[in-house]
Coordinates of C-alpha atoms and ligand atoms in Angstrom, one line a residue:
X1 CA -0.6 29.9 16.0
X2 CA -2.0 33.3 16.8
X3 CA -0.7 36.1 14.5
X4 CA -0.7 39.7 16.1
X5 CA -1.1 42.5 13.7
X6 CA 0.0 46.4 14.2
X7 CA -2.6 48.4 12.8
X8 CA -1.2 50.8 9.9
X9 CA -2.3 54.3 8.9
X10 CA -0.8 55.5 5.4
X11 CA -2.0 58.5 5.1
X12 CA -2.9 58.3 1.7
X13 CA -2.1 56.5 -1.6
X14 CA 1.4 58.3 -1.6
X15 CA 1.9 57.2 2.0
X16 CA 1.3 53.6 1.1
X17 CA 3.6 54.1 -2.7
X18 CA 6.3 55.1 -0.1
X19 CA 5.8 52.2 2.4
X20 CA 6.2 50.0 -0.6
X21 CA 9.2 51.5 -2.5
X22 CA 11.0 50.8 0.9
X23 CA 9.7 47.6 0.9
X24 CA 11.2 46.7 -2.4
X25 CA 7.7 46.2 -3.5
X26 CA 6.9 48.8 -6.0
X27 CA 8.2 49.5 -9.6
X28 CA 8.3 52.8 -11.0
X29 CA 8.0 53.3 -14.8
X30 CA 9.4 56.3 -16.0
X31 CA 9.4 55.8 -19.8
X32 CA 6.4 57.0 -21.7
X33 CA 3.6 54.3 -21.6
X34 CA 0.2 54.8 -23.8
X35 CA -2.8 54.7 -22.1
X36 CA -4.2 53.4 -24.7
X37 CA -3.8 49.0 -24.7
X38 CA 0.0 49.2 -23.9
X39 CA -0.8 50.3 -20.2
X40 CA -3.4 47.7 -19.5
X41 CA -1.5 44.9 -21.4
X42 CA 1.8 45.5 -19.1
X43 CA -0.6 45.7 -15.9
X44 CA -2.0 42.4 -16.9
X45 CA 1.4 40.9 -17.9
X46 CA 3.2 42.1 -15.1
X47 CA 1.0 41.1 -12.4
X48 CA 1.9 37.2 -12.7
X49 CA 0.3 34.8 -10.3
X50 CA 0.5 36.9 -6.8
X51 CA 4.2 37.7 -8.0
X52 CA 4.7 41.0 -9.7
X53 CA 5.3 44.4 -8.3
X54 CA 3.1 47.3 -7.5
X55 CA 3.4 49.9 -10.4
X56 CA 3.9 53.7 -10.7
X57 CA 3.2 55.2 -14.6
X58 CA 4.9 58.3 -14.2
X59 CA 5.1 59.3 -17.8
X60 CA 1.5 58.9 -19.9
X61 CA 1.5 59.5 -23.6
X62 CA -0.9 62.8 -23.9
X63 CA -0.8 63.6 -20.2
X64 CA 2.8 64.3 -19.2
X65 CA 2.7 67.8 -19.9
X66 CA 3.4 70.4 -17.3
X67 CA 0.1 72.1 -16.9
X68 CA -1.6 68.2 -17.3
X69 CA -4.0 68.0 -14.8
X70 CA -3.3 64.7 -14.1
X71 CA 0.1 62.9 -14.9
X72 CA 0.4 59.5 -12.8
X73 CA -1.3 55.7 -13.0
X74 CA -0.6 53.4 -9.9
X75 CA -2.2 49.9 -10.0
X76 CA -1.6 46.5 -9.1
X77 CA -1.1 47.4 -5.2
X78 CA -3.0 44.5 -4.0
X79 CA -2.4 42.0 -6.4
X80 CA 0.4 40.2 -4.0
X81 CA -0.5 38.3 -0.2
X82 CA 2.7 39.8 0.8
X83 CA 1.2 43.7 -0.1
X84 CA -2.2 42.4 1.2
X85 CA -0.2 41.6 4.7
X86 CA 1.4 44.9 4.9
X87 CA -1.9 46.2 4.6
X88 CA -3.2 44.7 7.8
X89 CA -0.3 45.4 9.1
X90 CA 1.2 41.5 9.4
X91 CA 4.6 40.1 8.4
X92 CA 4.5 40.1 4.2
X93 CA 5.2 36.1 4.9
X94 CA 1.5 36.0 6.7
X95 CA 0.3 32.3 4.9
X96 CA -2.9 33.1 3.1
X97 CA -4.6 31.2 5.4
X98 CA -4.1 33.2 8.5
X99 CA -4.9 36.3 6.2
X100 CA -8.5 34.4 5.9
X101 CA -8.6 34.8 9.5
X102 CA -7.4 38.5 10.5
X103 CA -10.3 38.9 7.2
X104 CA -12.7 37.5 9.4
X105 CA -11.8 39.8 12.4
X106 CA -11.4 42.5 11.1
X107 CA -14.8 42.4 9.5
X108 CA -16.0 42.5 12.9
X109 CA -14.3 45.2 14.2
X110 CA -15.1 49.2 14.2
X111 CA -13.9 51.8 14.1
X112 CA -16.1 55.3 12.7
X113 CA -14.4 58.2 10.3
X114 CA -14.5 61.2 11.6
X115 CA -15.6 64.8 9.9
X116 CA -13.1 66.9 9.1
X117 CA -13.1 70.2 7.9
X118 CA -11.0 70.1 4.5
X119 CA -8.4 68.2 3.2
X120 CA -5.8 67.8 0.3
X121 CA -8.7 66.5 -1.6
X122 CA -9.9 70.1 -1.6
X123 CA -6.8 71.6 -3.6
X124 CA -8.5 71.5 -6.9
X125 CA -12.7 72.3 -7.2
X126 CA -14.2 72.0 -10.8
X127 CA -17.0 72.5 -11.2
X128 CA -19.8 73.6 -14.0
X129 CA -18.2 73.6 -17.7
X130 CA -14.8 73.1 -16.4
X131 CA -15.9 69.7 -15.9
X132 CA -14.1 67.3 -18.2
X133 CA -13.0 63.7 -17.4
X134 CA -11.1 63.2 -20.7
X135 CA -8.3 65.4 -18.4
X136 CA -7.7 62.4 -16.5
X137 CA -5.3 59.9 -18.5
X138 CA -8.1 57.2 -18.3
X139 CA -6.5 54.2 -19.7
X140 CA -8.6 52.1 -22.4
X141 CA -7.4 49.0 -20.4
X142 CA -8.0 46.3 -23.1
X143 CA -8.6 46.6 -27.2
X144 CA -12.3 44.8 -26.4
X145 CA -13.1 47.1 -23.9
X146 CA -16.5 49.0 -25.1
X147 CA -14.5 52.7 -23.6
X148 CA -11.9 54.1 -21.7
X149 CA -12.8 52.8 -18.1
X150 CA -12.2 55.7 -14.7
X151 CA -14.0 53.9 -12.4
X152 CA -11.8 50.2 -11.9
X153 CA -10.9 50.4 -7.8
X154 CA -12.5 53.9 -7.0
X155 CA -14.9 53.8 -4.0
X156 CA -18.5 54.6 -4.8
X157 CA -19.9 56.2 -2.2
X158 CA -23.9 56.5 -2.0
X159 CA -26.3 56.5 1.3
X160 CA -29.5 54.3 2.5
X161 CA -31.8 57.6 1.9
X162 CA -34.1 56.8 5.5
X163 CA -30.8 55.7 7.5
X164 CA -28.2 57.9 6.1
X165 CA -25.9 55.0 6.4
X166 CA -23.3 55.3 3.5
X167 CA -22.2 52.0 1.5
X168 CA -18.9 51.8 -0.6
X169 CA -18.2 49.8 -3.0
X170 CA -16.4 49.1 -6.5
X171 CA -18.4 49.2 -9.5
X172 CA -17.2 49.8 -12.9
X173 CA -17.8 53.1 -14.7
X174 CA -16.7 54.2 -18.5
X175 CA -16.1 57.9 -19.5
X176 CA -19.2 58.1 -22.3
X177 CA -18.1 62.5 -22.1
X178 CA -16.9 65.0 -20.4
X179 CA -19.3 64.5 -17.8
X180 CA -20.7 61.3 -18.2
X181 CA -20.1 58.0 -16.6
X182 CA -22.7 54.7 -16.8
X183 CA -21.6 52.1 -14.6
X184 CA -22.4 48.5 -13.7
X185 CA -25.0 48.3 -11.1
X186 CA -26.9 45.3 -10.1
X187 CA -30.3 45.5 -8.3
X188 CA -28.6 42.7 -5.1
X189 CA -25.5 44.7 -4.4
X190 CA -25.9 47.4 -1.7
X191 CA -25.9 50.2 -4.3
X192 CA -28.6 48.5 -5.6
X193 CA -30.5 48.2 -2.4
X194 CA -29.6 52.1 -2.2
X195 CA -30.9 52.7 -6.0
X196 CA -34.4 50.8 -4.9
X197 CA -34.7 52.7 -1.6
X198 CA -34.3 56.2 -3.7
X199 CA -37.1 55.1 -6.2
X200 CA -39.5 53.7 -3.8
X201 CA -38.8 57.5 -2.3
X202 CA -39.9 59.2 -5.8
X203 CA -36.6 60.5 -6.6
X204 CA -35.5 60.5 -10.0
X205 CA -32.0 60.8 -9.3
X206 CA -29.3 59.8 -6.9
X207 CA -26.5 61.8 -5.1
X208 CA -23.2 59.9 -5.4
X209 CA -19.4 60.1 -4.9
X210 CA -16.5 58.2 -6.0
X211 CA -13.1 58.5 -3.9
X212 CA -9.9 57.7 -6.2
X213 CA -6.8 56.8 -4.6
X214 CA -6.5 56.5 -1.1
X215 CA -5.3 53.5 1.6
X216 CA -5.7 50.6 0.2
X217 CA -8.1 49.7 2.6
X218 CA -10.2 51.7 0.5
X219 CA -10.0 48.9 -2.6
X220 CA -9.9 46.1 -0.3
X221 CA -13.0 47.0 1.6
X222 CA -14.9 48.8 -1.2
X223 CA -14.6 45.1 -2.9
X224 CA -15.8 42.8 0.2
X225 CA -19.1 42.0 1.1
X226 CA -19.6 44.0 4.2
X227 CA -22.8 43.2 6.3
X228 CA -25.6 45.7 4.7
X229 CA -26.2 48.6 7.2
X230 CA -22.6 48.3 8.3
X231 CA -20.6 51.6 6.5
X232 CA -17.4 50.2 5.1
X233 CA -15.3 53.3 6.7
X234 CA -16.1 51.6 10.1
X235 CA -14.3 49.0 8.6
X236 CA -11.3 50.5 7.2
X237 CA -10.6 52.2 10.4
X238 CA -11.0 49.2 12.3
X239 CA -7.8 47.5 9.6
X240 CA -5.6 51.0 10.3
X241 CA -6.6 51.5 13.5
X242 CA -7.5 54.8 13.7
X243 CA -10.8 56.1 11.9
X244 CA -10.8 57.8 8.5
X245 CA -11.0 61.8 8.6
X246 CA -13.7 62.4 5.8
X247 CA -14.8 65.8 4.0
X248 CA -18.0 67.0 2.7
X249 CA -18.6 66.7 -0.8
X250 CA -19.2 70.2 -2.8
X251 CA -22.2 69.3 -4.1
X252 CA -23.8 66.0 -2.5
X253 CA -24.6 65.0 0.9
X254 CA -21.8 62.8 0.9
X255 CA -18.9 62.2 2.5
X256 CA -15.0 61.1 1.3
X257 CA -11.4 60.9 2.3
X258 CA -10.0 64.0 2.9
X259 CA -6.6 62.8 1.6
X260 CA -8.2 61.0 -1.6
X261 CA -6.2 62.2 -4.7
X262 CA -9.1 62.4 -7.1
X263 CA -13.5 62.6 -6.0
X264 CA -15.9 62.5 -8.8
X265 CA -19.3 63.4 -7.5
X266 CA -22.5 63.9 -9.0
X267 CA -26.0 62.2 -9.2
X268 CA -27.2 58.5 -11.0
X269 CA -30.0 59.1 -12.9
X270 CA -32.5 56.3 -12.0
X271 CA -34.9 56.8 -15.2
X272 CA -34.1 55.0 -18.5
X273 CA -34.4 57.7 -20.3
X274 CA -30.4 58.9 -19.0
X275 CA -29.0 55.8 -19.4
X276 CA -26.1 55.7 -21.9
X277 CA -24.4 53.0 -23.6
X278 CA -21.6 51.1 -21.6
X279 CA -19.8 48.0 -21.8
X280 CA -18.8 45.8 -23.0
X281 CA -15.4 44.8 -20.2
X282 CA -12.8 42.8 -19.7
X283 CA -14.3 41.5 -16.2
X284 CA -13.4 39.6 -13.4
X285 CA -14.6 36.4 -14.7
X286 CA -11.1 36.6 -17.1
X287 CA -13.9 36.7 -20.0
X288 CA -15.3 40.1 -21.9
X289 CA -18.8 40.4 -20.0
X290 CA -21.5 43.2 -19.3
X291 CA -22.9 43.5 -23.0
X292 CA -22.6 47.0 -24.2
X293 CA -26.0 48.1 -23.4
X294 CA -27.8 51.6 -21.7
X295 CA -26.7 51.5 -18.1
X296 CA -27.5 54.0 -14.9
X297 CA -25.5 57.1 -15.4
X298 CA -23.2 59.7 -13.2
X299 CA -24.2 63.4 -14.3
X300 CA -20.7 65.0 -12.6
X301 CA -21.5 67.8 -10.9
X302 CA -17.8 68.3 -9.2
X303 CA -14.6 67.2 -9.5
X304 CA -12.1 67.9 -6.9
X305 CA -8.5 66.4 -6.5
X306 CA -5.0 67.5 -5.0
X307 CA -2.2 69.0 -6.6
X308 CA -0.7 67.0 -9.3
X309 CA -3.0 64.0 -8.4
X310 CA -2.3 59.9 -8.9
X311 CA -4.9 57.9 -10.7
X312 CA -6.1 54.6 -9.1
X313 CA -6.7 52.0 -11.5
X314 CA -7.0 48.3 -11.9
X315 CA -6.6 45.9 -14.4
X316 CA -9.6 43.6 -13.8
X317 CA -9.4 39.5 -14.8
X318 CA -8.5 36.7 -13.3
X319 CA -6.7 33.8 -15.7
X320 CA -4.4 31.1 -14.7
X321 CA -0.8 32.7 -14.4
X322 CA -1.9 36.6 -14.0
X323 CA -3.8 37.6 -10.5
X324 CA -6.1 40.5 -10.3
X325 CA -6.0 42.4 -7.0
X326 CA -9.8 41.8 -7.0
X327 CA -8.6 38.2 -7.3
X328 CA -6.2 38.1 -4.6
X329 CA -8.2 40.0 -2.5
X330 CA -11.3 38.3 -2.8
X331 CA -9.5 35.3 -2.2
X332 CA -8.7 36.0 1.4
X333 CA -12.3 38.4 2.3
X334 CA -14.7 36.2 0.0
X335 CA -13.4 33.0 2.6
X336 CA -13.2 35.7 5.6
X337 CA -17.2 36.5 4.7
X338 CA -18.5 33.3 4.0
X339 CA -16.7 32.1 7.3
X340 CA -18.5 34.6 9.2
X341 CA -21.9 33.4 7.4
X342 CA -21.3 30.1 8.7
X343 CA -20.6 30.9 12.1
X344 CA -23.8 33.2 11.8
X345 CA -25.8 30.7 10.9
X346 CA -24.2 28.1 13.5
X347 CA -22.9 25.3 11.5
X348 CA -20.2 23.8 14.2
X349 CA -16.5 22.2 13.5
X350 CA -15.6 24.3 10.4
X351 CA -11.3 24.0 10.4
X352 CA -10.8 26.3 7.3
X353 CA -12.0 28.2 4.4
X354 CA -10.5 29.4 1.4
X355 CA -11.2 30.7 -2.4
X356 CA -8.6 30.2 -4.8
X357 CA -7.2 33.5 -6.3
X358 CA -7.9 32.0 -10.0
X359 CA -11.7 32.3 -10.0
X360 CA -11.7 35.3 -6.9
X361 CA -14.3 33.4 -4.8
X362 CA -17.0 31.5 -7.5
X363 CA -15.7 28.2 -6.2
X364 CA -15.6 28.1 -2.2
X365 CA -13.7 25.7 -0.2
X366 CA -14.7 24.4 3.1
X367 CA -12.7 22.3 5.6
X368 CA -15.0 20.7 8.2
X369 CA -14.7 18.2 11.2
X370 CA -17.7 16.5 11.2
X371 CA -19.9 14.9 13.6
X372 CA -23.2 14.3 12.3
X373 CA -25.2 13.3 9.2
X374 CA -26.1 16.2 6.0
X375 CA -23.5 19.0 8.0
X376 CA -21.8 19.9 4.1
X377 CA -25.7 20.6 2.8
X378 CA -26.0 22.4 6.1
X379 CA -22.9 24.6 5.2
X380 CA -24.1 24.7 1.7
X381 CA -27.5 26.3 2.9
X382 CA -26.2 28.7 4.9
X383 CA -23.3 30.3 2.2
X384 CA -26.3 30.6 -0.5
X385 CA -29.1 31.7 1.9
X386 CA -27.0 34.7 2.6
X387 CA -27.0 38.3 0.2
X388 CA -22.4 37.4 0.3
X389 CA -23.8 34.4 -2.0
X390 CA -24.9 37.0 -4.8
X391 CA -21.6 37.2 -7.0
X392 CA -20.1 34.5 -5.4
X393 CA -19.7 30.5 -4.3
X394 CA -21.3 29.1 -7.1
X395 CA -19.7 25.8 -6.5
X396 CA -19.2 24.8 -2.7
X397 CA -16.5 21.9 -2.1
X398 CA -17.0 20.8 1.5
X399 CA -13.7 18.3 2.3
X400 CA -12.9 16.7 6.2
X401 CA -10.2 18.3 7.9
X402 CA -7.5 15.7 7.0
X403 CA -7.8 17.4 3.5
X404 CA -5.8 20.6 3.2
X405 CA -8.1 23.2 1.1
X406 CA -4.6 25.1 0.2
X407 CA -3.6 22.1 -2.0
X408 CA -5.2 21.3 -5.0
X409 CA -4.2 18.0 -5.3
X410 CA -5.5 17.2 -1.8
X411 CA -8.7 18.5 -2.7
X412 CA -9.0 16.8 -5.8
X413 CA -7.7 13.5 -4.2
X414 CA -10.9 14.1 -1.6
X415 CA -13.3 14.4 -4.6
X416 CA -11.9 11.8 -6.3
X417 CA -12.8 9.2 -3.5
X418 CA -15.6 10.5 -1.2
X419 CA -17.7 11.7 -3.9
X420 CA -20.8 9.6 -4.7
X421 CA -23.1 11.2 -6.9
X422 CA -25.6 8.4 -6.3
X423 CA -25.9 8.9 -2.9
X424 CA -26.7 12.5 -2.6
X425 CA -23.1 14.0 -2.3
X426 CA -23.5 16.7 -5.4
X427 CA -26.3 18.4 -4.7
X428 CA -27.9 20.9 -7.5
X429 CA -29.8 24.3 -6.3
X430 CA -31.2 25.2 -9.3
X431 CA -31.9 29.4 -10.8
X432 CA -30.7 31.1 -7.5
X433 CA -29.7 34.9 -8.3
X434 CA -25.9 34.6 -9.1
X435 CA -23.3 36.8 -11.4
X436 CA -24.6 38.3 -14.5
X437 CA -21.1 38.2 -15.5
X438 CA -20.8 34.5 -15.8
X439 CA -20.4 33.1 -19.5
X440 CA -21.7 29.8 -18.8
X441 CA -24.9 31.5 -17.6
X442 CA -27.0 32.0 -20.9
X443 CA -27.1 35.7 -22.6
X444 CA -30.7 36.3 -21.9
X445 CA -30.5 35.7 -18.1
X446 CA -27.5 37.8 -17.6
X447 CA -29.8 41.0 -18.0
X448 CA -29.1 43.6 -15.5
X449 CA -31.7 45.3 -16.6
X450 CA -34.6 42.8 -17.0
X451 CA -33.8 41.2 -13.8
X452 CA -31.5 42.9 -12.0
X453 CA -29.2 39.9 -11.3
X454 CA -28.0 37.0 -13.3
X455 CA -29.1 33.4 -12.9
X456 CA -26.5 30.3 -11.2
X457 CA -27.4 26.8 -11.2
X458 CA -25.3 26.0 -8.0
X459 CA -23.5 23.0 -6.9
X460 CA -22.3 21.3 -3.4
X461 CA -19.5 18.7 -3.7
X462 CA -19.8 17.0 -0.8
X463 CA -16.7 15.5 -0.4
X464 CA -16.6 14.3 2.9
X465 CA -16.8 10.8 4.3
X466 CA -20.4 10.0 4.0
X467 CA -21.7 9.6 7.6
X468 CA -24.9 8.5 6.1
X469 CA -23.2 5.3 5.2
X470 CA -23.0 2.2 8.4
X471 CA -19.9 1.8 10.7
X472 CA -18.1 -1.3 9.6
X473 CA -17.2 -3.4 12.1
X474 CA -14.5 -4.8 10.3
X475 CA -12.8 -1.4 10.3
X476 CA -13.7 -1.2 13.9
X477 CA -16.8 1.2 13.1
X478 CA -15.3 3.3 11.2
X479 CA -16.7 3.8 8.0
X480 CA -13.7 4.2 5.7
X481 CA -10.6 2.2 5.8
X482 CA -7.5 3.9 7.0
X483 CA -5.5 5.3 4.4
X484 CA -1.9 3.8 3.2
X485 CA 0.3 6.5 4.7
X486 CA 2.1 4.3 7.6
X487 CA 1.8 5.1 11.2
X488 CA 4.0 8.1 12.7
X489 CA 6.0 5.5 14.5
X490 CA 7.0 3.5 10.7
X491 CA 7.7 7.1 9.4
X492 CA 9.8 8.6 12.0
X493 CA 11.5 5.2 11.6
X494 CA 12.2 5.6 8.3
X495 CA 13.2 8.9 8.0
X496 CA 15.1 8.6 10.5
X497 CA 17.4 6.2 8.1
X498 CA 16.6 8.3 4.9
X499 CA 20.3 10.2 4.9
X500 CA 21.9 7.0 5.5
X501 CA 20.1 5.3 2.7
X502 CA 21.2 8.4 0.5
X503 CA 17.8 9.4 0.5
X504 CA 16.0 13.0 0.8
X505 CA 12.7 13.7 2.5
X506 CA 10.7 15.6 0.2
X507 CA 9.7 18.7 1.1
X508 CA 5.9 17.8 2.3
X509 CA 6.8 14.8 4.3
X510 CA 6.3 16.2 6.9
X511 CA 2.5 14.5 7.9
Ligands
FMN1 C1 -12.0 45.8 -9.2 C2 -13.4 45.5 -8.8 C3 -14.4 45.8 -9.7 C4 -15.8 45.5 -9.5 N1 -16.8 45.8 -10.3 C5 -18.1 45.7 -10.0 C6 -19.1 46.1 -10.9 O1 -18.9 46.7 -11.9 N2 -20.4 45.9 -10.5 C7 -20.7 45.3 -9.3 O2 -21.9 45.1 -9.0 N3 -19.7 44.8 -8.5 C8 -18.4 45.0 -8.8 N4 -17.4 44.6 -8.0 C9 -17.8 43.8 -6.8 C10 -18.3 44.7 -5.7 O3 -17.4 45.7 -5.4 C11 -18.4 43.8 -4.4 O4 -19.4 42.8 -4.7 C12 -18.8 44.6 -3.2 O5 -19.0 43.7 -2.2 C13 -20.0 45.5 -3.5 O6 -20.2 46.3 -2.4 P1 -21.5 46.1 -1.5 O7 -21.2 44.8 -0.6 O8 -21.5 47.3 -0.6 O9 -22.6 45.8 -2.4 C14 -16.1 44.9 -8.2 C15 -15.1 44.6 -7.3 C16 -13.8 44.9 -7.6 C17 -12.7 44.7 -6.5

């Protein structure tokens, strides 16, 4: 089944908040809600596994004022497939699996911004002493969070200093002052690759921007793994078919949204001698992570937002019953992306792909028709050979493509009975670079700063029938025995007597 998607341009964040109050999707919360804990802990609770609503804080103790510069939280917008669908512009029924797929397109496509003159973002300038973030109703999102966190799903935009290709991309950033931000940056992900190309250049500092509130494409894409050298606004215009009208920053060569609610901009200072403390965070991982330490730092040289602006935020952490929309998200573009790796690198007969939303892409599934001997370790090769691999697919499962990689128990069923560890099927790549997030990765190798990535033992479960073993001509060559589940004819025989019996097919019996 092919599904056809009709492209969607919002606008803005409050032309997407509108597309999903009329789609019964957003909940709007007008009692007063503190920023501090309470906000965070309802995101978290109400987010449920893929099931809760988009929300609007309208009312935030210390900012509802009517000369408050900034009044309004909205979070949780991708934290659903059915949101995620609306998005792309698909039916909100889309199965998760064919939002893999349009991932995997899309990623493909392009379409460029375009410069615009000015924009809404323009409204407000501050600049100088004016400066101060603490007007922005930053929530503290969690009691063990090492700050009050502004930068959760902004995108940060920076540029290859030789190309002038920009990169965005989420990174986490605490408000140490008025004008002070440190954030999480890690040598292998493209702001890193940006940071390097800056110092090999002599310059002590870096121009950057961060865009607050816009399409959610801007989330989405800021959080996938686009191809290095490709700008993720190509992207986004290629998912709302129409390209993205960007402004000129007031103080960096850099370019944003022109309808963004709020842009930070300013320079990261590249010496250790600005870093300031940050950390530590409730992170993706669903663990605290990213020890309070110096980190790279924003000096804000600008703020500019609209008139009575929205604040983006996310409340980051994926655990079994509560979603993140990094979680959801990554699901679908973290199986798009290593899809795309695969068919890169030319491994033939892969069926499907898909990350679990639990764990937001560390454990990678693979669905494969085979037809020769060691094509899993092939696949395996391929996903960690490639810079998507960095915070990511830590353990690959490679199943056949009887074995749906949507079910759990079908994939567990598969490992139970076509894994051999003697006979090669898990397969141990030992000290690749991997997510300095990770707990079971010891302290000392999860230093950013010594080595700029953390450190994964990885794994392949290779849990396909072994073609390494010999045909068995009692089984007619094949080299497991058939499986119990009768022939289609004894099925549709049987069902086909189930109502008299007084029996019900159950719902998956369908095979
Ligand atoms: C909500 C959210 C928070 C994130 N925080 C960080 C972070 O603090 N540091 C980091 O290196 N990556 C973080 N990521 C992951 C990166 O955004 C992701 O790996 C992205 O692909 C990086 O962009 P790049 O491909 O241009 O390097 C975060 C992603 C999301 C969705």
């Amino acid at each position: 089944m092919s599904v056809e998607r009709k492209p969607v341009a919002f606008g803005d964040l409050r032309g997407w908040v509108a597309a999903l109050k009329a789609a019964g999707e957003l909940q709007e919360i007008n009692a007063e809600v503190d920023w501090n804990i309470e906000l965070g802990t309802i995101m978290r609770l109400a987010q449920g596994a893929g099931t809760g609503p988009a929300l609007l804080f309208n009312n935030i103790k210390d900012y509802h004022k009517t000369d408050s510069r900034c009044r309004r939280i909205f979070g949780n917008g991708l934290s659903s497939y059915r949101r995620v669908a609306m998005m792309l512009g698909l039916s909100p029924d889309t199965h998760p699996r064919d939002l893999v797929k349009i991932g995997r397109n899309v990623l493909n496509g392009s379409i460029p911004p375009r410069t615009v003159k000015t924009g809404p973002v323009k409204e407000n300038v501050i600049i100088g002493k004016d400066i101060d973030l603490y007007d922005f109703p930053v929530p503290h999102w969690n009691r063990l969070d090492g700050g009050r966190y502004i930068l959760t799903y902004g995108g940060v935009v920076t540029k290859d200093p030789t190309t002038d290709v920009m990169n965005v991309g989420i990174y986490r950033g605490m408000v140490a002052s008025r004008d002070r931000i440190p954030m999480l940056m890690w040598r292998a992900q493209h702001i890193g690759h940006h940071v390097t190309a800056w110092q090999n250049g002599g310059s002590a500092e870096m121009p950057i921007a961060v865009a607050i509130g816009w399409e959610p494409t801007l989330g989405f894409v800021g959080g996938t793994p686009v191809t290095k050298g490709v700008c993720e606004y190509d992207i986004m215009g290629a998912i709302r078919g129409e390209p993205v009208d960007l402004v000129k920053c007031e103080t960096v060569d850099l370019y944003v949204p022109a309808t963004a609610e709020i842009v930070i901009e300013g320079y990261l200072g590249l010496d250790p001698a600005t870093y300031t403390m940050e950390g530590p965070f409730a992170e993706f991982t669903g663990y605290l992570a990213g020890d309070r330490s110096p980190k790279p730092t924003i000096r804000v040289t600008a703020i500019t937002h609209r008139n009575d602006p929205i604040l983006r935020g996310s409340i980051e952490g994926s655990l079994p019953g509560s979603y993140s929309e990094n979680a959801i998200c990554s699901s679908i573009m973290r199986a798009g992306t290593a899809w795309n790796v695969l068919d890169r690198a030319g491994v033939p007969g892969i069926t499907d792909v898909w990350c679990p939303p639990v764990h937001a892409g560390i454990n990678l599934l693979i669905g494969m028709k085979q037809s020769y001997r060691g094509q899993a370790k092939q696949a395996a090769n391929a996903i960690w050979g490639s810079s998507a691999a960095h915070v990511r697919y830590k353990h690959v499962t490679v199943v056949d493509d009887d074995i749906d990689i949507h079910d759990y128990a079908a994939v567990d069923w598969a490992i139970a009975y076509r894994v051999n560890a003697g006979e090669d099927d898990i397969v141990i790549m030992p000290s690749t670079f991997g997510a300095g997030l990770d707990p079971s990765t010891r302290r000392r190798d999860r230093n950013p700063a010594l080595f700029g990535t953390g450190k994964w033992n990885r794994v392949l479960i290779d849990a396909t029938m072994n073609l390494d073993y010999d045909p068995d001509p009692d089984l007619g060559g094949a080299r497991f025995p058939p499986m119990v589940w009768p022939e289609q004819r004894d099925v549709e025989a049987a069902y086909a007597r189930f109502a008299d019996l007084g029996l019900r097919k159950p719902p998956k019996a369908d095979l």
